[in-house]
C-alpha atoms as an extended CHARMM CRD file, in Angstrom:
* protein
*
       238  EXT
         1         1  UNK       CA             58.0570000000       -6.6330000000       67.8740000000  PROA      1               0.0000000000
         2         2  UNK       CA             57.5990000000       -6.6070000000       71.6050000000  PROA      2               0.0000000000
         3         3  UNK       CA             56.0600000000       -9.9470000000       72.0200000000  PROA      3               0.0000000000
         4         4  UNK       CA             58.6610000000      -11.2230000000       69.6410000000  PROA      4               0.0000000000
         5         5  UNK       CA             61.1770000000       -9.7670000000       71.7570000000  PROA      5               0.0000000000
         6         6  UNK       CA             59.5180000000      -10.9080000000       75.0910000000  PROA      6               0.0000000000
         7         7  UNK       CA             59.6470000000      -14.6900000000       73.3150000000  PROA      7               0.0000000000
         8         8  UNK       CA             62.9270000000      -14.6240000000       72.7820000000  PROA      8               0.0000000000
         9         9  UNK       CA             64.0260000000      -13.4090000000       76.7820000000  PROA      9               0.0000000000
        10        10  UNK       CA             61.9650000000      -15.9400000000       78.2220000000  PROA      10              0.0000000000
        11        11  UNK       CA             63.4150000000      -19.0690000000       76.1000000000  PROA      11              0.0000000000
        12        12  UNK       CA             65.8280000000      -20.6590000000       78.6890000000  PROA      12              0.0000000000
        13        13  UNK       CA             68.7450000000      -22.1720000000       76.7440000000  PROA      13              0.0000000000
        14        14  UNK       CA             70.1880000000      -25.0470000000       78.3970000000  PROA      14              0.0000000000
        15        15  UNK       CA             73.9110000000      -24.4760000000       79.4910000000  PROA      15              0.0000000000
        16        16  UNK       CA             75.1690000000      -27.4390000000       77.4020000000  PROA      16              0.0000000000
        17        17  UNK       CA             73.2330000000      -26.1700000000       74.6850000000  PROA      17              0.0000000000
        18        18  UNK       CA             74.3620000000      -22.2220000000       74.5550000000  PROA      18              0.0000000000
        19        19  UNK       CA             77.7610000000      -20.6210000000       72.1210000000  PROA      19              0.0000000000
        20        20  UNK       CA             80.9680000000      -21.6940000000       73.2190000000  PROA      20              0.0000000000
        21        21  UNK       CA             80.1740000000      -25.3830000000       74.3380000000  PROA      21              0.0000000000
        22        22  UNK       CA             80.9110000000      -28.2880000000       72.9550000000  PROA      22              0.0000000000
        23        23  UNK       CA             77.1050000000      -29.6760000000       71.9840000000  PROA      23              0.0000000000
        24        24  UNK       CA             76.6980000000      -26.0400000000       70.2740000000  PROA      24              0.0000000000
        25        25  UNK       CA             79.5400000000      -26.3850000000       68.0350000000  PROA      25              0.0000000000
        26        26  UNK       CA             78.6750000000      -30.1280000000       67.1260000000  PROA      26              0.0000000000
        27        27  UNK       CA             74.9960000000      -28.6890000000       66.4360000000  PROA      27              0.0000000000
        28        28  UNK       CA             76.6340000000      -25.9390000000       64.2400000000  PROA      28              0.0000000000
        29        29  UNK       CA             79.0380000000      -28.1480000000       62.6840000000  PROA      29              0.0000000000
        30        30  UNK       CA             76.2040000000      -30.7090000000       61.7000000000  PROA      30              0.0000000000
        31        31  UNK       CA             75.4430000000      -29.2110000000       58.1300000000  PROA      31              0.0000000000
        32        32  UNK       CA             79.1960000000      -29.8920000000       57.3600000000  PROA      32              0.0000000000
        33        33  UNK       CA             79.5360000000      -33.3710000000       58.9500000000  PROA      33              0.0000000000
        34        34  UNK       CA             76.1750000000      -34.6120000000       56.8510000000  PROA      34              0.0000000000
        35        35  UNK       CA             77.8450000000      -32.9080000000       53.7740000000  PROA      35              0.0000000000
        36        36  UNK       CA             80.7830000000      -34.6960000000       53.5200000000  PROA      36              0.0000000000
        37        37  UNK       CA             78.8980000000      -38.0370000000       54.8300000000  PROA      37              0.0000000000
        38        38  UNK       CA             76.9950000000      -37.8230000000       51.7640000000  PROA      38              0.0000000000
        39        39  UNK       CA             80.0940000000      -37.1750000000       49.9920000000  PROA      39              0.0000000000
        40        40  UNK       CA             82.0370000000      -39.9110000000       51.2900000000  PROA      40              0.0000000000
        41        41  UNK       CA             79.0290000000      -42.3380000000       50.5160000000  PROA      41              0.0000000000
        42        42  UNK       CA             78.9800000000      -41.0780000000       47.0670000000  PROA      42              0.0000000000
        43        43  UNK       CA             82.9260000000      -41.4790000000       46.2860000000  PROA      43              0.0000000000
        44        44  UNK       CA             83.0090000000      -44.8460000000       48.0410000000  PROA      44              0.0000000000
        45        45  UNK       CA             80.0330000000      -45.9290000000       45.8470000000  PROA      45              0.0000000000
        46        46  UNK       CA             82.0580000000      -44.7300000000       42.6330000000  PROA      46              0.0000000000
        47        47  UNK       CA             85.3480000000      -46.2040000000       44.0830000000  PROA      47              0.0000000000
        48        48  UNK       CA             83.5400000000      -49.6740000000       44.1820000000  PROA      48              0.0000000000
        49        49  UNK       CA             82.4660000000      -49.3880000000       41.1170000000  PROA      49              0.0000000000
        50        50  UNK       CA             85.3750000000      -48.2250000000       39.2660000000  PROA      50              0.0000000000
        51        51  UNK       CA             87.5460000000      -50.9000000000       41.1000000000  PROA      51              0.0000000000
        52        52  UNK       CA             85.2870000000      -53.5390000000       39.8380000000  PROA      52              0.0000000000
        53        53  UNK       CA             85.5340000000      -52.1300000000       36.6120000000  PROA      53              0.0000000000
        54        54  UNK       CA             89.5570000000      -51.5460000000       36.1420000000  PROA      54              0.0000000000
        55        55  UNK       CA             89.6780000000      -54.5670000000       37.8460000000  PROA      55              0.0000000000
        56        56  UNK       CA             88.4020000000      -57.4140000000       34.9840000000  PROA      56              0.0000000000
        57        57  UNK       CA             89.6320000000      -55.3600000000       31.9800000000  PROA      57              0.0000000000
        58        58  UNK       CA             93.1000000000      -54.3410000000       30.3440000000  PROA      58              0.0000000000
        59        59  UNK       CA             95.0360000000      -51.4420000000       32.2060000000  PROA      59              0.0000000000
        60        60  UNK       CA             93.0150000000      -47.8990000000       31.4720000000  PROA      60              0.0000000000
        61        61  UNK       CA             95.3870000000      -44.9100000000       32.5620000000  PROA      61              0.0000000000
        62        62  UNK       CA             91.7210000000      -42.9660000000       32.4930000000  PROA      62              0.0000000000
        63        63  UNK       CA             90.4190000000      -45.0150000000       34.6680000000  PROA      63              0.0000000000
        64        64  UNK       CA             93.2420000000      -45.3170000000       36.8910000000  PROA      64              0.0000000000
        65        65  UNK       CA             93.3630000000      -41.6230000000       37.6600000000  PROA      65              0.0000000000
        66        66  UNK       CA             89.4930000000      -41.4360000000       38.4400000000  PROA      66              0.0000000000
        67        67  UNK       CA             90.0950000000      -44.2800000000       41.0280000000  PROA      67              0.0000000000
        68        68  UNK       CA             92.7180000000      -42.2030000000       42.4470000000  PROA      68              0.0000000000
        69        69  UNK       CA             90.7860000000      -39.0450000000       42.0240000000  PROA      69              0.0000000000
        70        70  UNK       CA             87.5410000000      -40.7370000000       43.9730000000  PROA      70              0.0000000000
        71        71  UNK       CA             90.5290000000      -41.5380000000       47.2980000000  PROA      71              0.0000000000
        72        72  UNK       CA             91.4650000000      -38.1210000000       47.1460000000  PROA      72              0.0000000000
        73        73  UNK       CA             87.7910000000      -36.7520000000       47.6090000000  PROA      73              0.0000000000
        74        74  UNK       CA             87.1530000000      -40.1220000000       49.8260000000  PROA      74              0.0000000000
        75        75  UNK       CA             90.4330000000      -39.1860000000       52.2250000000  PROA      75              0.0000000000
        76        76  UNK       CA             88.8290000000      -35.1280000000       52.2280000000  PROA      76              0.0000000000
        77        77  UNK       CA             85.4400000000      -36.1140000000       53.0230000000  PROA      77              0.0000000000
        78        78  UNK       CA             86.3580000000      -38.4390000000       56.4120000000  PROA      78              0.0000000000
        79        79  UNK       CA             89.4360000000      -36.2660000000       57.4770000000  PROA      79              0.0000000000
        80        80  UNK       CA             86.5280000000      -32.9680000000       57.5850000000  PROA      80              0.0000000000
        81        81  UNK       CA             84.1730000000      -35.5480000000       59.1850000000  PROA      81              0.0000000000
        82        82  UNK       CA             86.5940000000      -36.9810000000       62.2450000000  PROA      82              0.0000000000
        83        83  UNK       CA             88.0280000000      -33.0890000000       62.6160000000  PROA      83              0.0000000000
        84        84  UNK       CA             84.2630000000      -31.0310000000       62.4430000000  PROA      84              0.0000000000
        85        85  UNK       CA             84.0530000000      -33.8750000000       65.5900000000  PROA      85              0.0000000000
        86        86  UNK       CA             86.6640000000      -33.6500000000       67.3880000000  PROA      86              0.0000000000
        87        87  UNK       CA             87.1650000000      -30.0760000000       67.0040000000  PROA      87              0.0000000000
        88        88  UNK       CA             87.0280000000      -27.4020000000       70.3930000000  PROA      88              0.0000000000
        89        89  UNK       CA             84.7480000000      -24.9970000000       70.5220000000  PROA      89              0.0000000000
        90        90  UNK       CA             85.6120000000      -21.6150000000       68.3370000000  PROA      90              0.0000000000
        91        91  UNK       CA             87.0580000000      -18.8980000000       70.5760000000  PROA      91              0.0000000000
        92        92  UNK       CA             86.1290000000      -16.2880000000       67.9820000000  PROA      92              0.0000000000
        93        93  UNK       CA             83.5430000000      -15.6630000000       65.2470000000  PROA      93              0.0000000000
        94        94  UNK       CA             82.8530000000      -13.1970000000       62.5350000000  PROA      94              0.0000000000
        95        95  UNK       CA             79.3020000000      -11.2430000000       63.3170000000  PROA      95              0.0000000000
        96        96  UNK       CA             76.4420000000      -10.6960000000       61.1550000000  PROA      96              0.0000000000
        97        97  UNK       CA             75.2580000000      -12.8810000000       58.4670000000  PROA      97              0.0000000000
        98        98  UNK       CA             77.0030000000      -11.8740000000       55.1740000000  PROA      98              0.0000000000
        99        99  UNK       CA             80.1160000000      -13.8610000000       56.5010000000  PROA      99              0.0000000000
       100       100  UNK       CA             77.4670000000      -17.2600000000       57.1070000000  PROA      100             0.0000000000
       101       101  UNK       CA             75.7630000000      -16.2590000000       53.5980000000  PROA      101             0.0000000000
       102       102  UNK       CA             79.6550000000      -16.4180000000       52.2390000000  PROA      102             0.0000000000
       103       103  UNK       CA             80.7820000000      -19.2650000000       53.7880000000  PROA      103             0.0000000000
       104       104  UNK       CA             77.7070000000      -21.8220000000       52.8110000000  PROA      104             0.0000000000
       105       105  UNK       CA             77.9310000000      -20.3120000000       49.4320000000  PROA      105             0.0000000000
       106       106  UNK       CA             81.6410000000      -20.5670000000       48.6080000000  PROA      106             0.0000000000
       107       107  UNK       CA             81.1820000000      -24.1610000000       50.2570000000  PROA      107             0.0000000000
       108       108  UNK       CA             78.2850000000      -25.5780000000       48.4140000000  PROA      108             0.0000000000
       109       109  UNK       CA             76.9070000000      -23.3840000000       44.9580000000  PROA      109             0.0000000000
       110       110  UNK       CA             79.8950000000      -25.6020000000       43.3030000000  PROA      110             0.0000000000
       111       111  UNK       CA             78.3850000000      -28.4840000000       44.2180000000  PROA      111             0.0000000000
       112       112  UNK       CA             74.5260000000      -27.7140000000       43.2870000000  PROA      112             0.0000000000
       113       113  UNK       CA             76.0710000000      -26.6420000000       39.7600000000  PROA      113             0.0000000000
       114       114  UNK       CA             78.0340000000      -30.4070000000       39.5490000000  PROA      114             0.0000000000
       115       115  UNK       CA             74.2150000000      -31.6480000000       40.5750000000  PROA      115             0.0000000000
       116       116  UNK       CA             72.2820000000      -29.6510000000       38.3420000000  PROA      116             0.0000000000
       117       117  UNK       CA             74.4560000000      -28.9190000000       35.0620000000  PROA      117             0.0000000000
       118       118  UNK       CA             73.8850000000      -31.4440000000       32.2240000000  PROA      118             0.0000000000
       119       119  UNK       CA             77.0180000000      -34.0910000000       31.6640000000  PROA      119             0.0000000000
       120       120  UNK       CA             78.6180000000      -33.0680000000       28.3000000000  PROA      120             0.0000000000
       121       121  UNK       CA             80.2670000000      -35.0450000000       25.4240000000  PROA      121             0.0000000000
       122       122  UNK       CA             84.2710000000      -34.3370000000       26.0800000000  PROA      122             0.0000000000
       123       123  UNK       CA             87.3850000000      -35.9450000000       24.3980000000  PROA      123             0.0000000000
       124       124  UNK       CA             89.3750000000      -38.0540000000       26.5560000000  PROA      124             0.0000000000
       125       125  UNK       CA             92.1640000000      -35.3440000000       27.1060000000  PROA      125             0.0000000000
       126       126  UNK       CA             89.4210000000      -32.7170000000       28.7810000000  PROA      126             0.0000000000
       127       127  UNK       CA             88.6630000000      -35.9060000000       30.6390000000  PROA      127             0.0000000000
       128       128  UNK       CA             91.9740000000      -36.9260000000       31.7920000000  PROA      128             0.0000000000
       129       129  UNK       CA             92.6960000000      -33.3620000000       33.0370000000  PROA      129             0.0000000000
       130       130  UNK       CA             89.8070000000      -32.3800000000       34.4220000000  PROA      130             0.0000000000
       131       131  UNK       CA             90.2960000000      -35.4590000000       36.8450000000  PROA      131             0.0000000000
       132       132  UNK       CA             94.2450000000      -35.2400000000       37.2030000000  PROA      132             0.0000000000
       133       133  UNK       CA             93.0680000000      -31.7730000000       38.6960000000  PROA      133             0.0000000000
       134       134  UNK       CA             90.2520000000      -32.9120000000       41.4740000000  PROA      134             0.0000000000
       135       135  UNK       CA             93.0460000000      -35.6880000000       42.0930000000  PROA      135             0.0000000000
       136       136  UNK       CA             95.6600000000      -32.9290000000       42.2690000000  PROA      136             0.0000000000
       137       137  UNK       CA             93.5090000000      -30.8260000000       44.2050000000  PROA      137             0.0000000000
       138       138  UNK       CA             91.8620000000      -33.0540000000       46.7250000000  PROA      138             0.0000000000
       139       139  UNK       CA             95.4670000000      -34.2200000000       47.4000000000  PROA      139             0.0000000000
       140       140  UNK       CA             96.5460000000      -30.9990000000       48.1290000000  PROA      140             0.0000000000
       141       141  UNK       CA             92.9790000000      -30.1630000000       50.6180000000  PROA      141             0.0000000000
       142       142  UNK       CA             93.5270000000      -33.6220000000       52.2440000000  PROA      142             0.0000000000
       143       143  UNK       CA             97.3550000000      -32.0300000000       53.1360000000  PROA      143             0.0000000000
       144       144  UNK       CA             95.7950000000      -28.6430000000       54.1610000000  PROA      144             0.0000000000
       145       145  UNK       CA             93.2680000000      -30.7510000000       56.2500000000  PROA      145             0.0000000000
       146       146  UNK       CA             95.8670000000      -32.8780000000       58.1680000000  PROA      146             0.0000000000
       147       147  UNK       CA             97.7970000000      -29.8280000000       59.0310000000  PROA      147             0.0000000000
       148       148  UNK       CA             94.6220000000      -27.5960000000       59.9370000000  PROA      148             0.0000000000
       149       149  UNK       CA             92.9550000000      -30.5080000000       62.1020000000  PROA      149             0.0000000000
       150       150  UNK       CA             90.8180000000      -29.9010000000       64.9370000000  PROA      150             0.0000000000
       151       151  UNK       CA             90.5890000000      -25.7170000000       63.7500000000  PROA      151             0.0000000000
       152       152  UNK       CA             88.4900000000      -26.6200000000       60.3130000000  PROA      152             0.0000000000
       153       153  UNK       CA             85.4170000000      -25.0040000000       60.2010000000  PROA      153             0.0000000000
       154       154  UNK       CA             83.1750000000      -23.6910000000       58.1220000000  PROA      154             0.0000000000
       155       155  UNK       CA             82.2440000000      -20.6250000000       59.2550000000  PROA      155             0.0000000000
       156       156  UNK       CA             85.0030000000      -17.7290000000       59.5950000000  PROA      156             0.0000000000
       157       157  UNK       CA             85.8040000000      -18.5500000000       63.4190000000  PROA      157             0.0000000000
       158       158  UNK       CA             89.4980000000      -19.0400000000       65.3320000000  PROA      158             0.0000000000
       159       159  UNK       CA             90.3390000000      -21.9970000000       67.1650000000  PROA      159             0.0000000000
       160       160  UNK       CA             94.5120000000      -22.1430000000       66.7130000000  PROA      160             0.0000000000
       161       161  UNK       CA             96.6820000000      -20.2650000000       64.6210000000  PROA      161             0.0000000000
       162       162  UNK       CA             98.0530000000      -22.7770000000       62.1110000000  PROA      162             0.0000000000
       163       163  UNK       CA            101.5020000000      -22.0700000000       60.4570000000  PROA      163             0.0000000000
       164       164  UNK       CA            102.8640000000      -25.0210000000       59.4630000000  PROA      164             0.0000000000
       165       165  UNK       CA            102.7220000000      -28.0280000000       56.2610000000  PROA      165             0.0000000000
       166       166  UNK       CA            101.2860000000      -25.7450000000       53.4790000000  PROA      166             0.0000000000
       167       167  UNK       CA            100.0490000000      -22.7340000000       55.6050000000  PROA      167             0.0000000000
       168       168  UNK       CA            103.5010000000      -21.6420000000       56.2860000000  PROA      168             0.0000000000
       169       169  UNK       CA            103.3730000000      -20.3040000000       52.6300000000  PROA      169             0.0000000000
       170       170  UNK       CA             99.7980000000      -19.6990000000       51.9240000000  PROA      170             0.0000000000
       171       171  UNK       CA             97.4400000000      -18.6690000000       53.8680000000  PROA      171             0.0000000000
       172       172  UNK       CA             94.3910000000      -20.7250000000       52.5300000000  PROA      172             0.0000000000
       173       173  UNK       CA             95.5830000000      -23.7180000000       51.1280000000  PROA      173             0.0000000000
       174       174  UNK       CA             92.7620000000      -25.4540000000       51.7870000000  PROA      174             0.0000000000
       175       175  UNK       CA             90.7640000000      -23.4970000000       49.4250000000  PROA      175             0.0000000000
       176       176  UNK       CA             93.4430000000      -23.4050000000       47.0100000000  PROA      176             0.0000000000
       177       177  UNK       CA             93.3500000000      -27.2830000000       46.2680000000  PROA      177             0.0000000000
       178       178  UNK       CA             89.5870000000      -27.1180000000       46.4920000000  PROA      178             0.0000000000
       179       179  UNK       CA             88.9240000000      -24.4610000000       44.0030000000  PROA      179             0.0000000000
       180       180  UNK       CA             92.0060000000      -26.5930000000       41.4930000000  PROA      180             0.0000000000
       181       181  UNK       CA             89.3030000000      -29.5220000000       42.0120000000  PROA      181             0.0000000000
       182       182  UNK       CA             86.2390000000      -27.9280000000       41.6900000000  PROA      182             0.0000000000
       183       183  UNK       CA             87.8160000000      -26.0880000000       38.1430000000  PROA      183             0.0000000000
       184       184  UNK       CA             88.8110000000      -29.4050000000       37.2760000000  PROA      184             0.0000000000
       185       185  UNK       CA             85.5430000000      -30.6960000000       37.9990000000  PROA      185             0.0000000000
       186       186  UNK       CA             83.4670000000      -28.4800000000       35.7440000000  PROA      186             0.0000000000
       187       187  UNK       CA             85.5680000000      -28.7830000000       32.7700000000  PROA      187             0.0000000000
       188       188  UNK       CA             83.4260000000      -31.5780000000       32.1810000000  PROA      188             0.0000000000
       189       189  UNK       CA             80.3910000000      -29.0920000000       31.9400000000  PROA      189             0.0000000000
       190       190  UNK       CA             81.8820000000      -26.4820000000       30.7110000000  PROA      190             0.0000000000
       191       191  UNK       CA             79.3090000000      -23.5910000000       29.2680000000  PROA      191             0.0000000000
       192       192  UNK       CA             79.1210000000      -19.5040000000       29.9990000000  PROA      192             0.0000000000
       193       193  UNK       CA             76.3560000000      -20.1490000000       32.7220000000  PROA      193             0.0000000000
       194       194  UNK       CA             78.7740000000      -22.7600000000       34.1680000000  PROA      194             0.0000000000
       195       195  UNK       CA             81.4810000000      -20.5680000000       34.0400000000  PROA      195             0.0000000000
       196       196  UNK       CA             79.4100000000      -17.6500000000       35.7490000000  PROA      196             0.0000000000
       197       197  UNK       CA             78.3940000000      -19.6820000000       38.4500000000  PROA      197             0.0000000000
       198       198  UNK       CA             81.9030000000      -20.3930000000       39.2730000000  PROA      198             0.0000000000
       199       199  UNK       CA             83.3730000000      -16.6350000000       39.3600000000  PROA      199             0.0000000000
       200       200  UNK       CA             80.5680000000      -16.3000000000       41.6720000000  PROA      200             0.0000000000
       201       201  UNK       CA             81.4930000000      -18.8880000000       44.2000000000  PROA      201             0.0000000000
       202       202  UNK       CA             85.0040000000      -17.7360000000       43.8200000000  PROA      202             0.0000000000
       203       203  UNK       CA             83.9860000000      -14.3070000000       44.5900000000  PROA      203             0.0000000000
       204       204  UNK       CA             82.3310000000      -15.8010000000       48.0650000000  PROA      204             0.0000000000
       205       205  UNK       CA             85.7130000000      -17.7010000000       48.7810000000  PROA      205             0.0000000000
       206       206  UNK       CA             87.5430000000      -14.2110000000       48.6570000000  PROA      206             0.0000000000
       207       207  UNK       CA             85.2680000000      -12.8360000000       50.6820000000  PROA      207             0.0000000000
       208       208  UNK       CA             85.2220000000      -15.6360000000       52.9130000000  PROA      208             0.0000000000
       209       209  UNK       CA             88.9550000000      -15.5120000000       53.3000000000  PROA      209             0.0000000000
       210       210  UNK       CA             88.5390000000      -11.7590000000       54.2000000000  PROA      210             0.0000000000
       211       211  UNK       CA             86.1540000000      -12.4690000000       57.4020000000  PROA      211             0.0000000000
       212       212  UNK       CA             88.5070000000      -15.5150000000       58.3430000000  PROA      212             0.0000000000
       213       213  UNK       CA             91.2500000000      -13.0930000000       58.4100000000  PROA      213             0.0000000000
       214       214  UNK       CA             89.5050000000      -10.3670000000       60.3630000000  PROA      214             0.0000000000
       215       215  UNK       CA             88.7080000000      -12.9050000000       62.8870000000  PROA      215             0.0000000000
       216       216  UNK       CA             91.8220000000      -14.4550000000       63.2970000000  PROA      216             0.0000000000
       217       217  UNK       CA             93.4980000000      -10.8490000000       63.3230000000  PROA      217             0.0000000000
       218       218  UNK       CA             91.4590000000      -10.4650000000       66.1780000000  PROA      218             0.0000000000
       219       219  UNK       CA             91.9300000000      -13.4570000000       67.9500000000  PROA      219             0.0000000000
       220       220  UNK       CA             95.8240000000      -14.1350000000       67.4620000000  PROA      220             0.0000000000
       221       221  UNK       CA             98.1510000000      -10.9980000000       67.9870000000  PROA      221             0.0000000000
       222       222  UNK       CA            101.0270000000      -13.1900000000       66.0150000000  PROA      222             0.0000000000
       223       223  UNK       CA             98.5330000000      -13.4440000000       63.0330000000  PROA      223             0.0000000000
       224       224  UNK       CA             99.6390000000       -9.9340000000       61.4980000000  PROA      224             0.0000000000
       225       225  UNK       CA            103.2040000000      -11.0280000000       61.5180000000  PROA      225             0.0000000000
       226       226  UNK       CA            102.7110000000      -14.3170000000       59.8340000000  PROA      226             0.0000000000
       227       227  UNK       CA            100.3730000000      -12.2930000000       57.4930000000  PROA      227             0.0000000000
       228       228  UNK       CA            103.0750000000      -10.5290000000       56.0180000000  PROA      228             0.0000000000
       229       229  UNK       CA            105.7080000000      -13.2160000000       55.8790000000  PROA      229             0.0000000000
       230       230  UNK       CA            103.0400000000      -15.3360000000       53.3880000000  PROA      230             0.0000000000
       231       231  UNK       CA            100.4170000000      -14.8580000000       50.1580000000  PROA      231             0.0000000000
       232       232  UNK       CA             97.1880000000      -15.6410000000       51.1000000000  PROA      232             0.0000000000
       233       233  UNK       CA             96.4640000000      -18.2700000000       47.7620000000  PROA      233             0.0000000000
       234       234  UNK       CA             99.0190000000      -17.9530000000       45.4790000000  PROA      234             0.0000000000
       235       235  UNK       CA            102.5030000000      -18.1800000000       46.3970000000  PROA      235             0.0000000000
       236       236  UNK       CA            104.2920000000      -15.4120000000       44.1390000000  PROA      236             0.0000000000
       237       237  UNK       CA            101.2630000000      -13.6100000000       43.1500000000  PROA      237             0.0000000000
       238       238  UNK       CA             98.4340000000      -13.1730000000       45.4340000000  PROA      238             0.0000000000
């Protein structure tokens, strides 16, 4: 434990490199830039394909809404890309590692259960919704995203106090239309393991929220006050 200690004290950290600059949030921000570069590849691939497709056939109302469904994630994807970028260094950040453990969790188990669940047999009206809902929802994130801008982030950290577009109602929009997408999403797969998984990662998005709020509490004395005026996913209820 000593020497381990000793190591770490006599690593010299360039400035550029150490919290609160610029290269260290890039560096940090990395795993969500490659993320949604991967993404965007992905949905552009599909787009091209389905374009192709509606293109040289008879009008398919199916098909239109999965063309429109693969912009919405497209427009998501490069708005997180250009923002995680151009972003300023956090000014606060939630300690420990339950909150980072949360965070990459509620961002990604969704995703590794789209990648690893087995595509299922469903009638066309399962299929319609389940893609008017990621094009509902990814709609809805790409709004949250414009309005949120240069403070996304992945980890619970503060930047600037948004209030405005769909935050001065709720404050998490951005996970609301996500979660509508990713629900619409696995209706497609739809079993009780499926349906497990997805509690789960919903489970890390509350507790996500929770840290996000602590921070920002801590970071923006206004925060309580716009707290109380709003519902922090769904207006009315919650």
């Amino acid at each position: 434990m000593a020497s381990f200690s000793f190591l770490r004290s006599s690593i010299v950290i360039p400035a550029a490199l150490r919290r609160g600059t610029k290269l260290y949030d890039l560096a940090m921000g990395l795993p969500l830039v490659l993320f949604y570069v991967v993404c965007a590849a992905g949905r552009f691939h599909s787009l091209s394909a389905s374009l192709a497709a509606w293109s040289s056939g008879p009008f398919d109302f199916i098909g239109t809404i999965s063309i429109l469904s693969d912009v919405s994630v497209l427009c998501v994807a490069l708005l997180f890309v250009v923002c995680v970028l151009l972003r300023p260094p956090a000014i606060a950040q939630a300690p420990g590692l339950m909150p980072r453990i949360a965070a990459f969790a509620g961002t990604y188990l969704s995703v590794a259960l789209l990648l690893t669940s087995p595509g299922k047999t469903v009638g066309p009206m399962i299929v319609m919704m389940s893609l008017s809902m990621v094009l509902c929802g990814m709609a809805f994130a790409a709004y949250a995203v414009f309005y949120l801008g240069r403070s996304v982030s992945l980890m619970a950290e503060a930047r600037k106090l948004v209030t405005g577009g769909p935050y001065r109602l709720i404050r998490h929009p951005l996970y609301l239309g996500e979660q509508v997408a990713v629900a619409g999403a696995l209706l497609q797969y739809i079993s009780p393991f499926v349906v497990l998984v997805f509690a789960l990662q919903v489970s890390f998005q509350l507790y996500r929220m929770s840290w996000e709020e602590k921070v920002l509490r801590a970071a923006f004395p206004e925060y309580e006050a716009y707290a109380r005026r709003t519902y922090r996913i769904l207006p009315g209820l919650y």
